[in-house]
mmCIF file of C-alpha atoms and ligand atoms in Angstrom:
data_model
loop_
_atom_site.group_PDB
_atom_site.id
_atom_site.type_symbol
_atom_site.label_atom_id
_atom_site.label_comp_id
_atom_site.label_asym_id
_atom_site.label_seq_id
_atom_site.Cartn_x
_atom_site.Cartn_y
_atom_site.Cartn_z
ATOM 1 C CA MET B 201 260.218 90.846 40.323
ATOM 2 C CA LYS B 202 260.224 89.497 36.787
ATOM 3 C CA ARG B 203 262.309 86.514 36.077
ATOM 4 C CA TRP B 204 264.889 87.238 33.413
ATOM 5 C CA ILE B 205 267.440 84.522 32.004
ATOM 6 C CA MET B 206 270.145 85.336 29.670
ATOM 7 C CA HIS B 207 271.883 82.889 27.240
ATOM 8 C CA VAL B 208 275.086 83.987 25.841
ATOM 9 C CA ASP B 209 276.856 81.817 23.130
ATOM 10 C CA MET B 210 279.919 82.842 21.101
ATOM 11 C CA ASP B 211 279.738 82.723 17.325
ATOM 12 C CA ALA B 212 281.740 79.921 15.650
ATOM 13 C CA PHE B 213 283.851 79.979 18.833
ATOM 14 C CA PHE B 214 287.126 78.089 17.913
ATOM 15 C CA ALA B 215 287.179 79.450 14.308
ATOM 16 C CA ALA B 216 286.367 83.000 15.602
ATOM 17 C CA VAL B 217 289.395 82.825 17.917
ATOM 18 C CA GLU B 218 291.586 81.767 15.183
ATOM 19 C CA GLN B 219 290.242 84.510 12.842
ATOM 20 C CA ARG B 220 290.695 87.078 15.548
ATOM 21 C CA ASP B 221 294.367 86.138 16.091
ATOM 22 C CA ASN B 222 295.394 85.830 12.505
ATOM 23 C CA GLU B 223 294.337 88.723 10.153
ATOM 24 C CA GLU B 224 294.775 86.515 7.090
ATOM 25 C CA LEU B 225 291.986 84.144 8.185
ATOM 26 C CA ARG B 226 289.433 86.796 8.407
ATOM 27 C CA GLY B 227 286.653 86.689 5.805
ATOM 28 C CA LYS B 228 287.870 83.186 4.799
ATOM 29 C CA PRO B 229 286.430 79.732 5.160
ATOM 30 C CA VAL B 230 288.222 78.320 8.239
ATOM 31 C CA ILE B 231 287.662 74.760 9.572
ATOM 32 C CA ILE B 232 288.910 73.601 12.969
ATOM 33 C CA GLY B 233 288.958 70.021 14.021
ATOM 34 C CA GLY B 234 290.993 66.801 13.759
ATOM 35 C CA LEU B 235 293.094 66.964 10.611
ATOM 36 C CA SER B 236 293.869 63.300 10.246
ATOM 37 C CA ALA B 237 291.986 61.545 7.430
ATOM 38 C CA ARG B 238 289.547 60.248 10.025
ATOM 39 C CA GLY B 239 289.095 63.456 12.107
ATOM 40 C CA VAL B 240 285.870 65.366 12.434
ATOM 41 C CA VAL B 241 285.091 69.096 12.276
ATOM 42 C CA SER B 242 284.852 70.792 15.533
ATOM 43 C CA THR B 243 283.591 74.079 14.283
ATOM 44 C CA ALA B 244 283.508 75.979 10.987
ATOM 45 C CA SER B 245 283.587 79.651 10.436
ATOM 46 C CA TYR B 246 280.340 81.142 8.919
ATOM 47 C CA GLU B 247 282.132 81.480 5.520
ATOM 48 C CA ALA B 248 282.733 77.772 5.644
ATOM 49 C CA ARG B 249 279.148 77.034 6.760
ATOM 50 C CA THR B 250 277.908 78.554 3.326
ATOM 51 C CA PHE B 251 279.496 75.279 1.827
ATOM 52 C CA GLY B 252 277.420 73.150 4.009
ATOM 53 C CA ILE B 253 280.070 72.368 6.673
ATOM 54 C CA HIS B 254 279.113 71.847 10.220
ATOM 55 C CA SER B 255 280.461 70.509 13.463
ATOM 56 C CA ALA B 256 280.835 66.780 13.631
ATOM 57 C CA MET B 257 281.125 66.288 9.890
ATOM 58 C CA PRO B 258 284.044 64.030 8.804
ATOM 59 C CA MET B 259 287.023 66.178 7.893
ATOM 60 C CA ALA B 260 287.416 64.289 4.607
ATOM 61 C CA GLU B 261 283.802 65.422 3.541
ATOM 62 C CA ALA B 262 284.704 69.018 4.556
ATOM 63 C CA LEU B 263 287.770 68.897 2.469
ATOM 64 C CA ARG B 264 285.685 67.702 -0.591
ATOM 65 C CA ARG B 265 283.127 70.413 -0.124
ATOM 66 C CA CYS B 266 285.542 73.360 0.390
ATOM 67 C CA PRO B 267 289.125 72.412 -0.486
ATOM 68 C CA GLN B 268 290.134 76.090 -0.503
ATOM 69 C CA ALA B 269 289.299 76.439 3.135
ATOM 70 C CA VAL B 270 292.014 76.835 5.772
ATOM 71 C CA PHE B 271 292.154 73.761 8.022
ATOM 72 C CA LEU B 272 293.492 74.224 11.476
ATOM 73 C CA PRO B 273 293.932 71.726 14.562
ATOM 74 C CA CYS B 274 292.162 72.616 17.785
ATOM 75 C CA ASN B 275 294.192 74.859 20.133
ATOM 76 C CA HIS B 276 292.380 73.831 23.292
ATOM 77 C CA VAL B 277 294.635 75.751 25.674
ATOM 78 C CA LYS B 278 294.046 78.877 23.878
ATOM 79 C CA TYR B 279 290.220 78.129 23.723
ATOM 80 C CA GLU B 280 290.069 77.554 27.512
ATOM 81 C CA GLN B 281 292.078 80.652 28.193
ATOM 82 C CA VAL B 282 289.601 82.675 26.079
ATOM 83 C CA SER B 283 286.588 80.837 27.580
ATOM 84 C CA ALA B 284 287.914 81.739 31.036
ATOM 85 C CA GLU B 285 288.162 85.450 30.150
ATOM 86 C CA PHE B 286 284.555 85.280 28.671
ATOM 87 C CA MET B 287 283.098 83.733 31.862
ATOM 88 C CA GLU B 288 285.016 86.351 33.881
ATOM 89 C CA ILE B 289 283.384 89.263 31.969
ATOM 90 C CA LEU B 290 279.943 87.480 32.421
ATOM 91 C CA ARG B 291 280.572 87.222 36.149
ATOM 92 C CA THR B 292 280.990 90.928 36.524
ATOM 93 C CA TYR B 293 277.327 91.429 35.451
ATOM 94 C CA SER B 294 275.603 88.771 37.600
ATOM 95 C CA PRO B 295 276.740 86.540 40.433
ATOM 96 C CA LEU B 296 274.653 83.781 38.893
ATOM 97 C CA VAL B 297 276.541 82.531 35.900
ATOM 98 C CA GLU B 298 276.228 79.004 34.833
ATOM 99 C CA PRO B 299 278.656 77.814 32.066
ATOM 100 C CA LEU B 300 277.359 75.046 29.830
ATOM 101 C CA SER B 301 280.391 74.581 27.710
ATOM 102 C CA LEU B 302 283.450 76.556 26.834
ATOM 103 C CA ASP B 303 281.505 79.079 24.761
ATOM 104 C CA GLU B 304 278.158 79.421 26.339
ATOM 105 C CA ALA B 305 276.459 80.315 29.621
ATOM 106 C CA PHE B 306 273.208 81.185 31.351
ATOM 107 C CA LEU B 307 272.928 84.290 33.680
ATOM 108 C CA ASP B 308 270.206 85.002 36.015
ATOM 109 C CA VAL B 309 269.727 88.676 35.389
ATOM 110 C CA SER B 310 266.428 89.018 37.238
ATOM 111 C CA GLY B 311 266.076 92.465 38.868
ATOM 112 C CA MET B 312 268.874 93.956 36.727
ATOM 113 C CA ASP B 313 266.271 95.816 34.665
ATOM 114 C CA TYR B 314 266.202 98.278 37.504
ATOM 115 C CA LEU B 315 269.927 98.981 37.202
ATOM 116 C CA TYR B 316 269.675 99.521 33.481
ATOM 117 C CA LYS B 317 267.174 101.220 31.326
ATOM 118 C CA ASN B 318 265.626 97.888 30.562
ATOM 119 C CA ILE B 319 266.725 94.364 30.286
ATOM 120 C CA ALA B 320 267.750 94.810 26.618
ATOM 121 C CA GLU B 321 270.190 97.460 27.564
ATOM 122 C CA LEU B 322 271.909 95.125 29.910
ATOM 123 C CA GLY B 323 272.278 92.587 27.087
ATOM 124 C CA ARG B 324 273.699 95.208 24.590
ATOM 125 C CA THR B 325 276.196 96.323 27.264
ATOM 126 C CA ILE B 326 277.442 92.807 27.751
ATOM 127 C CA LYS B 327 277.708 92.262 23.983
ATOM 128 C CA LYS B 328 279.742 95.453 23.634
ATOM 129 C CA GLU B 329 281.842 94.601 26.535
ATOM 130 C CA ILE B 330 282.813 91.168 25.095
ATOM 131 C CA LYS B 331 283.677 92.778 21.702
ATOM 132 C CA LYS B 332 285.766 95.379 23.333
ATOM 133 C CA ASN B 333 287.656 93.081 25.554
ATOM 134 C CA LEU B 334 287.879 89.870 23.603
ATOM 135 C CA ASN B 335 287.223 91.224 19.950
ATOM 136 C CA LEU B 336 284.741 88.251 19.497
ATOM 137 C CA THR B 337 281.045 88.403 18.851
ATOM 138 C CA VAL B 338 278.316 86.440 20.856
ATOM 139 C CA SER B 339 274.583 85.908 20.236
ATOM 140 C CA ILE B 340 272.362 86.686 23.150
ATOM 141 C CA GLY B 341 268.891 85.493 24.113
ATOM 142 C CA ILE B 342 266.986 87.064 27.007
ATOM 143 C CA ALA B 343 263.749 85.463 28.132
ATOM 144 C CA PRO B 344 261.730 84.402 31.144
ATOM 145 C CA ASN B 345 263.516 81.012 31.396
ATOM 146 C CA LYS B 346 266.455 78.918 30.224
ATOM 147 C CA PHE B 347 264.660 77.082 27.546
ATOM 148 C CA ILE B 348 263.262 80.008 25.817
ATOM 149 C CA ALA B 349 266.622 82.119 26.276
ATOM 150 C CA LYS B 350 268.554 79.375 24.617
ATOM 151 C CA ILE B 351 266.221 79.182 21.589
ATOM 152 C CA ALA B 352 266.389 82.913 21.444
ATOM 153 C CA SER B 353 270.099 83.151 21.308
ATOM 154 C CA ASP B 354 270.351 80.705 18.514
ATOM 155 C CA ILE B 355 267.627 81.962 16.062
ATOM 156 C CA LYS B 356 269.478 85.098 14.863
ATOM 157 C CA LYS B 357 273.031 83.795 14.908
ATOM 158 C CA PRO B 358 275.725 85.027 14.281
ATOM 159 C CA ASN B 359 275.873 88.139 16.350
ATOM 160 C CA GLY B 360 272.230 87.758 17.269
ATOM 161 C CA PHE B 361 270.256 89.476 19.852
ATOM 162 C CA VAL B 362 266.650 88.586 20.727
ATOM 163 C CA VAL B 363 264.570 89.476 23.766
ATOM 164 C CA VAL B 364 261.449 87.532 24.309
ATOM 165 C CA ASN B 365 259.175 89.432 26.726
ATOM 166 C CA HIS B 366 256.938 87.598 29.058
ATOM 167 C CA HIS B 367 253.703 88.462 27.496
ATOM 168 C CA LEU B 368 255.108 87.454 24.059
ATOM 169 C CA VAL B 369 256.230 83.875 24.898
ATOM 170 C CA ASP B 370 253.266 82.148 23.219
ATOM 171 C CA ASP B 371 253.773 84.078 20.007
ATOM 172 C CA PHE B 372 257.579 83.520 19.893
ATOM 173 C CA LEU B 373 257.182 79.727 20.489
ATOM 174 C CA ARG B 374 254.270 79.111 18.125
ATOM 175 C CA ASN B 375 256.297 78.553 14.874
ATOM 176 C CA ILE B 376 259.447 77.178 16.386
ATOM 177 C CA PRO B 377 260.207 73.644 15.052
ATOM 178 C CA ILE B 378 259.742 70.830 17.541
ATOM 179 C CA GLY B 379 263.344 69.751 17.194
ATOM 180 C CA ARG B 380 264.236 72.757 19.181
ATOM 181 C CA LEU B 381 262.482 71.383 22.306
ATOM 182 C CA TRP B 382 264.606 69.919 25.003
ATOM 183 C CA GLY B 383 264.288 66.232 24.864
ATOM 184 C CA VAL B 384 263.021 65.959 21.297
ATOM 185 C CA GLY B 385 265.612 64.037 19.417
ATOM 186 C CA LYS B 386 265.287 62.447 15.987
ATOM 187 C CA VAL B 387 263.174 59.536 17.209
ATOM 188 C CA THR B 388 260.611 61.779 18.996
ATOM 189 C CA ALA B 389 260.453 64.219 16.201
ATOM 190 C CA ARG B 390 259.616 61.330 13.773
ATOM 191 C CA ILE B 391 256.773 60.090 16.054
ATOM 192 C CA LEU B 392 255.453 63.729 16.384
ATOM 193 C CA SER B 393 255.682 64.382 12.715
ATOM 194 C CA GLN B 394 253.493 61.313 12.019
ATOM 195 C CA LEU B 395 250.931 62.858 14.252
ATOM 196 C CA GLY B 396 251.067 66.028 12.253
ATOM 197 C CA ILE B 397 252.984 67.873 14.959
ATOM 198 C CA TYR B 398 255.892 69.949 13.374
ATOM 199 C CA LYS B 399 255.808 73.213 15.524
ATOM 200 C CA ILE B 400 255.792 74.003 19.062
ATOM 201 C CA GLY B 401 252.251 75.562 18.573
ATOM 202 C CA ASP B 402 251.100 72.150 17.291
ATOM 203 C CA ILE B 403 251.983 70.488 20.594
ATOM 204 C CA ILE B 404 249.850 73.008 22.571
ATOM 205 C CA LYS B 405 246.822 72.104 20.394
ATOM 206 C CA ALA B 406 247.509 68.352 20.411
ATOM 207 C CA ASP B 407 245.361 65.928 22.362
ATOM 208 C CA ASP B 408 246.909 64.968 25.705
ATOM 209 C CA LEU B 409 245.803 61.382 25.442
ATOM 210 C CA LEU B 410 247.342 61.002 21.947
ATOM 211 C CA LEU B 411 250.649 62.417 23.122
ATOM 212 C CA ARG B 412 250.648 60.141 26.209
ATOM 213 C CA LYS B 413 249.811 57.150 24.070
ATOM 214 C CA TYR B 414 252.643 57.673 21.595
ATOM 215 C CA LEU B 415 255.340 59.235 24.043
ATOM 216 C CA GLY B 416 254.547 57.934 27.472
ATOM 217 C CA GLN B 417 253.173 59.916 30.390
ATOM 218 C CA LYS B 418 256.342 61.689 31.490
ATOM 219 C CA CYS B 419 257.598 62.711 28.103
ATOM 220 C CA ALA B 420 254.151 64.043 27.080
ATOM 221 C CA PHE B 421 253.872 66.060 30.273
ATOM 222 C CA ASP B 422 257.297 67.673 29.798
ATOM 223 C CA LEU B 423 256.609 68.523 26.211
ATOM 224 C CA LYS B 424 253.389 70.204 27.079
ATOM 225 C CA GLN B 425 254.970 72.153 29.768
ATOM 226 C CA LEU B 426 257.867 73.326 27.628
ATOM 227 C CA ALA B 427 255.489 74.126 24.746
ATOM 228 C CA GLN B 428 253.569 76.463 27.003
ATOM 229 C CA GLY B 429 256.940 78.138 27.811
ATOM 230 C CA LEU B 430 257.033 76.610 31.438
ATOM 231 C CA ASP B 431 260.509 75.981 32.603
ATOM 232 C CA ASN B 432 261.482 76.674 36.334
ATOM 233 C CA ARG B 433 265.023 75.372 36.259
ATOM 234 C CA GLU B 434 267.417 77.714 38.154
ATOM 235 C CA VAL B 435 270.693 78.878 37.073
ATOM 236 C CA HIS B 436 273.378 77.204 39.002
ATOM 237 C CA SER B 437 276.476 79.263 39.601
ATOM 238 C CA ASP B 438 278.607 76.639 41.292
ATOM 239 C CA TYR B 439 279.526 74.845 38.125
ATOM 240 C CA GLN B 440 282.599 72.861 38.413
ATOM 241 C CA PRO B 441 283.862 70.449 35.696
ATOM 242 C CA LYS B 442 283.801 66.950 37.042
ATOM 243 C CA SER B 443 286.487 65.502 34.897
ATOM 244 C CA ILE B 444 289.180 66.552 32.363
ATOM 245 C CA SER B 445 289.933 64.331 29.478
ATOM 246 C CA ASN B 446 291.770 64.158 26.174
ATOM 247 C CA GLU B 447 291.523 61.586 23.483
ATOM 248 C CA VAL B 448 293.030 60.837 20.105
ATOM 249 C CA THR B 449 292.010 58.879 17.162
ATOM 250 C CA PHE B 450 295.057 57.433 15.283
ATOM 251 C CA PRO B 451 295.293 58.270 11.633
ATOM 252 C CA GLU B 452 295.556 54.450 11.070
ATOM 253 C CA ASP B 453 294.782 51.647 13.539
ATOM 254 C CA VAL B 454 297.947 50.865 15.598
ATOM 255 C CA ALA B 455 299.080 47.431 16.972
ATOM 256 C CA ASP B 456 302.473 48.543 18.209
ATOM 257 C CA VAL B 457 302.411 48.827 22.027
ATOM 258 C CA ASN B 458 305.227 51.502 22.088
ATOM 259 C CA GLU B 459 303.481 53.556 19.718
ATOM 260 C CA ILE B 460 300.339 53.654 21.906
ATOM 261 C CA LEU B 461 302.222 54.272 24.933
ATOM 262 C CA SER B 462 304.005 57.205 23.382
ATOM 263 C CA GLU B 463 300.502 58.736 22.439
ATOM 264 C CA LEU B 464 299.296 58.098 26.008
ATOM 265 C CA LEU B 465 302.227 59.932 27.374
ATOM 266 C CA VAL B 466 301.361 62.834 25.050
ATOM 267 C CA LEU B 467 297.821 62.751 26.429
ATOM 268 C CA ALA B 468 298.892 62.293 30.034
ATOM 269 C CA GLN B 469 300.810 65.708 29.509
ATOM 270 C CA LYS B 470 297.816 67.383 27.976
ATOM 271 C CA VAL B 471 295.454 66.337 30.739
ATOM 272 C CA GLY B 472 297.984 67.232 33.400
ATOM 273 C CA PHE B 473 298.438 70.627 31.935
ATOM 274 C CA ARG B 474 294.776 71.223 31.768
ATOM 275 C CA LEU B 475 294.344 70.191 35.380
ATOM 276 C CA ARG B 476 297.100 72.435 36.685
ATOM 277 C CA SER B 477 295.900 75.439 34.589
ATOM 278 C CA SER B 478 292.413 75.139 36.204
ATOM 279 C CA ASN B 479 293.649 74.233 39.610
ATOM 280 C CA PHE B 480 292.149 70.784 39.715
ATOM 281 C CA ARG B 481 293.566 67.551 41.172
ATOM 282 C CA GLY B 482 291.717 64.285 40.695
ATOM 283 C CA ARG B 483 291.941 60.759 42.366
ATOM 284 C CA THR B 484 290.469 58.647 39.546
ATOM 285 C CA ILE B 485 292.325 58.029 36.356
ATOM 286 C CA THR B 486 290.574 56.452 33.523
ATOM 287 C CA LEU B 487 291.931 54.882 30.297
ATOM 288 C CA LYS B 488 289.696 54.486 27.297
ATOM 289 C CA VAL B 489 290.718 52.179 24.383
ATOM 290 C CA ARG B 490 288.663 51.738 21.242
ATOM 291 C CA PHE B 491 289.704 48.917 18.938
ATOM 292 C CA ALA B 492 289.494 48.814 15.271
ATOM 293 C CA CYS B 493 286.131 47.190 15.458
ATOM 294 C CA PHE B 494 284.863 50.079 17.495
ATOM 295 C CA GLN B 495 284.545 48.087 20.622
ATOM 296 C CA THR B 496 285.416 50.490 23.473
ATOM 297 C CA ILE B 497 286.621 49.620 26.894
ATOM 298 C CA THR B 498 287.619 51.765 29.902
ATOM 299 C CA ARG B 499 289.691 50.930 32.929
ATOM 300 C CA SER B 500 290.113 53.069 35.999
ATOM 301 C CA VAL B 501 292.173 53.316 39.085
ATOM 302 C CA THR B 502 291.527 55.542 42.152
ATOM 303 C CA LEU B 503 294.538 56.797 43.948
ATOM 304 C CA ALA B 504 294.816 57.545 47.769
ATOM 305 C CA GLY B 505 295.907 61.042 46.839
ATOM 306 C CA ALA B 506 294.717 63.380 44.165
ATOM 307 C CA THR B 507 297.127 64.345 41.454
ATOM 308 C CA CYS B 508 297.715 66.680 38.576
ATOM 309 C CA TYR B 509 301.034 65.558 37.473
ATOM 310 C CA ASP B 510 301.792 64.185 33.976
ATOM 311 C CA ASP B 511 304.255 61.405 35.211
ATOM 312 C CA VAL B 512 301.821 60.037 37.844
ATOM 313 C CA ILE B 513 298.885 60.064 35.328
ATOM 314 C CA TYR B 514 301.181 58.347 32.842
ATOM 315 C CA ASP B 515 302.404 55.646 35.111
ATOM 316 C CA GLU B 516 298.931 54.707 36.154
ATOM 317 C CA VAL B 517 297.604 54.809 32.657
ATOM 318 C CA LYS B 518 300.554 52.546 31.482
ATOM 319 C CA ASN B 519 299.727 50.015 34.125
ATOM 320 C CA LEU B 520 296.176 50.049 33.222
ATOM 321 C CA PHE B 521 297.074 49.745 29.506
ATOM 322 C CA CYS B 522 299.443 46.775 30.034
ATOM 323 C CA LYS B 523 296.706 44.740 31.698
ATOM 324 C CA ILE B 524 294.500 45.064 28.559
ATOM 325 C CA LYS B 525 294.610 42.097 26.225
ATOM 326 C CA LEU B 526 295.183 43.634 22.734
ATOM 327 C CA TYR B 527 293.178 41.416 20.589
ATOM 328 C CA GLU B 528 293.033 43.889 17.767
ATOM 329 C CA PRO B 529 294.712 47.073 16.606
ATOM 330 C CA VAL B 530 293.747 50.230 18.431
ATOM 331 C CA ARG B 531 291.708 52.993 16.920
ATOM 332 C CA LEU B 532 291.461 55.530 19.705
ATOM 333 C CA VAL B 533 292.950 56.161 23.269
ATOM 334 C CA GLY B 534 291.809 58.548 25.823
ATOM 335 C CA ILE B 535 292.687 59.607 29.268
ATOM 336 C CA THR B 536 290.280 61.163 31.941
ATOM 337 C CA VAL B 537 290.998 62.376 35.282
ATOM 338 C CA SER B 538 288.121 62.852 37.619
ATOM 339 C CA ASN B 539 287.001 62.549 41.209
ATOM 340 C CA PHE B 540 288.413 66.093 41.963
ATOM 341 C CA VAL B 541 289.338 67.069 45.652
ATOM 342 C CA THR B 542 289.346 70.457 47.204
ATOM 343 C CA VAL B 543 292.453 72.333 48.066
ATOM 344 C CA ASP B 544 292.055 71.394 51.837
ATOM 345 C CA GLN B 545 291.944 67.797 51.057
ATOM 346 C CA ILE B 546 295.113 68.235 48.873
ATOM 347 C CA SER B 547 297.607 69.351 51.693
ATOM 348 C CA LEU B 548 296.952 65.990 53.436
ATOM 349 C CA PHE B 549 298.571 64.288 50.609
ATOM 350 C CA ASP B 550 301.332 66.573 49.746
ATOM 351 C CA ASN B 551 304.832 65.040 50.175
ATOM 352 C CA THR B 552 308.210 65.855 49.065
ATOM 353 C CA GLY B 553 307.777 64.001 45.752
ATOM 354 C CA ASP B 554 304.910 66.248 44.847
ATOM 355 C CA LYS B 555 306.908 69.414 45.709
ATOM 356 C CA LYS B 556 309.632 68.576 43.289
ATOM 357 C CA ARG B 557 306.915 67.712 40.612
ATOM 358 C CA GLN B 558 305.154 70.994 41.339
ATOM 359 C CA ALA B 559 308.507 73.044 40.761
ATOM 360 C CA VAL B 560 309.199 71.058 37.541
ATOM 361 C CA SER B 561 305.629 71.390 36.356
ATOM 362 C CA GLU B 562 305.449 75.100 37.044
ATOM 363 C CA ALA B 563 308.477 75.643 34.950
ATOM 364 C CA ILE B 564 307.223 73.606 32.066
ATOM 365 C CA ASP B 565 303.644 75.186 32.194
ATOM 366 C CA LYS B 566 305.077 78.589 32.006
ATOM 367 C CA LEU B 567 306.816 77.690 28.753
ATOM 368 C CA LYS B 568 303.793 76.147 27.507
ATOM 369 C CA LEU B 569 301.620 79.119 28.252
ATOM 370 C CA ARG B 570 304.021 81.387 26.545
ATOM 371 C CA PHE B 571 304.919 79.319 23.480
ATOM 372 C CA GLY B 572 302.079 76.856 23.052
ATOM 373 C CA GLU B 573 301.637 73.303 24.242
ATOM 374 C CA GLN B 574 303.714 71.855 21.653
ATOM 375 C CA VAL B 575 306.992 73.507 22.836
ATOM 376 C CA ILE B 576 308.011 70.723 25.194
ATOM 377 C CA HIS B 577 307.186 67.118 25.512
ATOM 378 C CA ARG B 578 308.649 64.281 27.524
ATOM 379 C CA GLY B 579 309.451 61.204 25.382
ATOM 380 C CA LEU B 580 309.147 57.669 26.382
HETATM 381 P P1 LIG U 834 278.794 75.705 19.532
HETATM 382 O O1 LIG U 834 278.549 76.856 20.286
HETATM 383 O O2 LIG U 834 277.968 74.597 19.277
HETATM 384 O O3 LIG U 834 279.263 76.007 18.168
HETATM 385 P P2 LIG U 834 280.128 77.340 17.602
HETATM 386 O O4 LIG U 834 280.387 78.338 18.611
HETATM 387 O O5 LIG U 834 281.319 76.990 16.815
HETATM 388 O O6 LIG U 834 279.212 78.065 16.480
HETATM 389 P P3 LIG U 834 277.766 78.792 16.716
HETATM 390 O O7 LIG U 834 277.494 78.812 18.157
HETATM 391 O O8 LIG U 834 278.027 80.149 16.058
HETATM 392 O O9 LIG U 834 276.768 77.931 16.053
HETATM 393 O O10 LIG U 834 280.221 74.944 20.166
HETATM 394 C C1 LIG U 834 281.297 75.749 20.630
HETATM 395 C C2 LIG U 834 282.538 75.188 20.389
HETATM 396 O O11 LIG U 834 282.473 73.857 20.814
HETATM 397 C C3 LIG U 834 282.935 75.058 18.779
HETATM 398 O O12 LIG U 834 283.593 76.327 18.425
HETATM 399 C C4 LIG U 834 283.830 73.898 18.712
HETATM 400 C C5 LIG U 834 283.392 72.991 20.051
HETATM 401 N N1 LIG U 834 282.571 72.019 19.313
HETATM 402 C C6 LIG U 834 283.208 70.650 19.100
HETATM 403 O O13 LIG U 834 284.438 70.531 19.361
HETATM 404 N N2 LIG U 834 282.476 69.600 18.488
HETATM 405 C C7 LIG U 834 281.107 69.785 18.133
HETATM 406 O O14 LIG U 834 280.474 68.817 17.700
HETATM 407 C C8 LIG U 834 280.387 70.971 18.551
HETATM 408 C C9 LIG U 834 278.908 71.183 18.336
HETATM 409 C C10 LIG U 834 281.233 72.093 19.140
HETATM 410 MG MG1 LIG U 835 278.784 78.882 19.979
#
């Protein structure tokens, strides 16, 4: 049986969701991200990308390049909801779905070409299904392995669709820039370019000894393997996030303890809501603090029982925070809950306090789901 791996990736995910939900944004440059002066772009609609705007660009730069764009904050609750719907659709086509992030996943679809006319037909069906149900477009790559499928989904974005047949792998890879290879970052790319290696085809031709000399044995071996289109990694369907976190960069550095605590309370509520929405509870709570000078510290505490409740998270974070010596104003704070436990383990720790919390949280979460996360906030 031929191995077929599919990589599906939403186009301009956050921006596309906003354009879908608001007719007035369609066809316009839309930029999503942190809106403070020091925020960064999370994503830009394809209209905005023509102005050179891309993810991770400082928001101030995006504003300079395209002042007429519509700028919006991230609505994570909404994107997570859409992401869950997206993954659900994918799971109806294969039991082996491995989400990589909110908007992309690998599917092992080996053998499915017997159920459809051919493997491309399955890809087109999934594309249509996502358009019909979510009114969003995705780009799909189908290939003999993960590495090639991921490149394939990317090269014809947006709304791309590329199938790389087994016997055409070499032709497909030959002219792909080396930067697309897994593990080739800026440094390796520079070394390779000094050796006259720019494309994947150049690696195949390159002398093994030369590669080993400049990249080390392991890296040279991995690159040669990938360049030949060899990648046996499986699709793991048991993906579970290991932690949930939220963080915020203040518009200006803050020295006032109460102001920081009140932001931590907002973050605790965000993390708690996301934990409860995804049915997770965690035992370890981590506080991250970045000072004005960019020095970053983290402090953690591990509880006897797992939690998903805002007030428990906040109280622990507050304790951690109060023990930190604030030698400088603070630039960023963040909260992570990790060390998730299973539902069986949870019942051991349930007590009356938690039952009350559960009732209150359920009521609040219903409001948040209906009216948006900002509808209700506890104050200090
Ligand atoms: P990507 O799939 O990398 O980007 P995209 O879906 O916006 O655009 P495309 O796939 O068409 O190139 O990331 C998915 C989402 O993840 C994106 O919509 C926003 C978020 N994201 C960030 O918040 N910060 C980042 O630096 C990146 C790359 C993505
Ligand atoms: Mg995407």
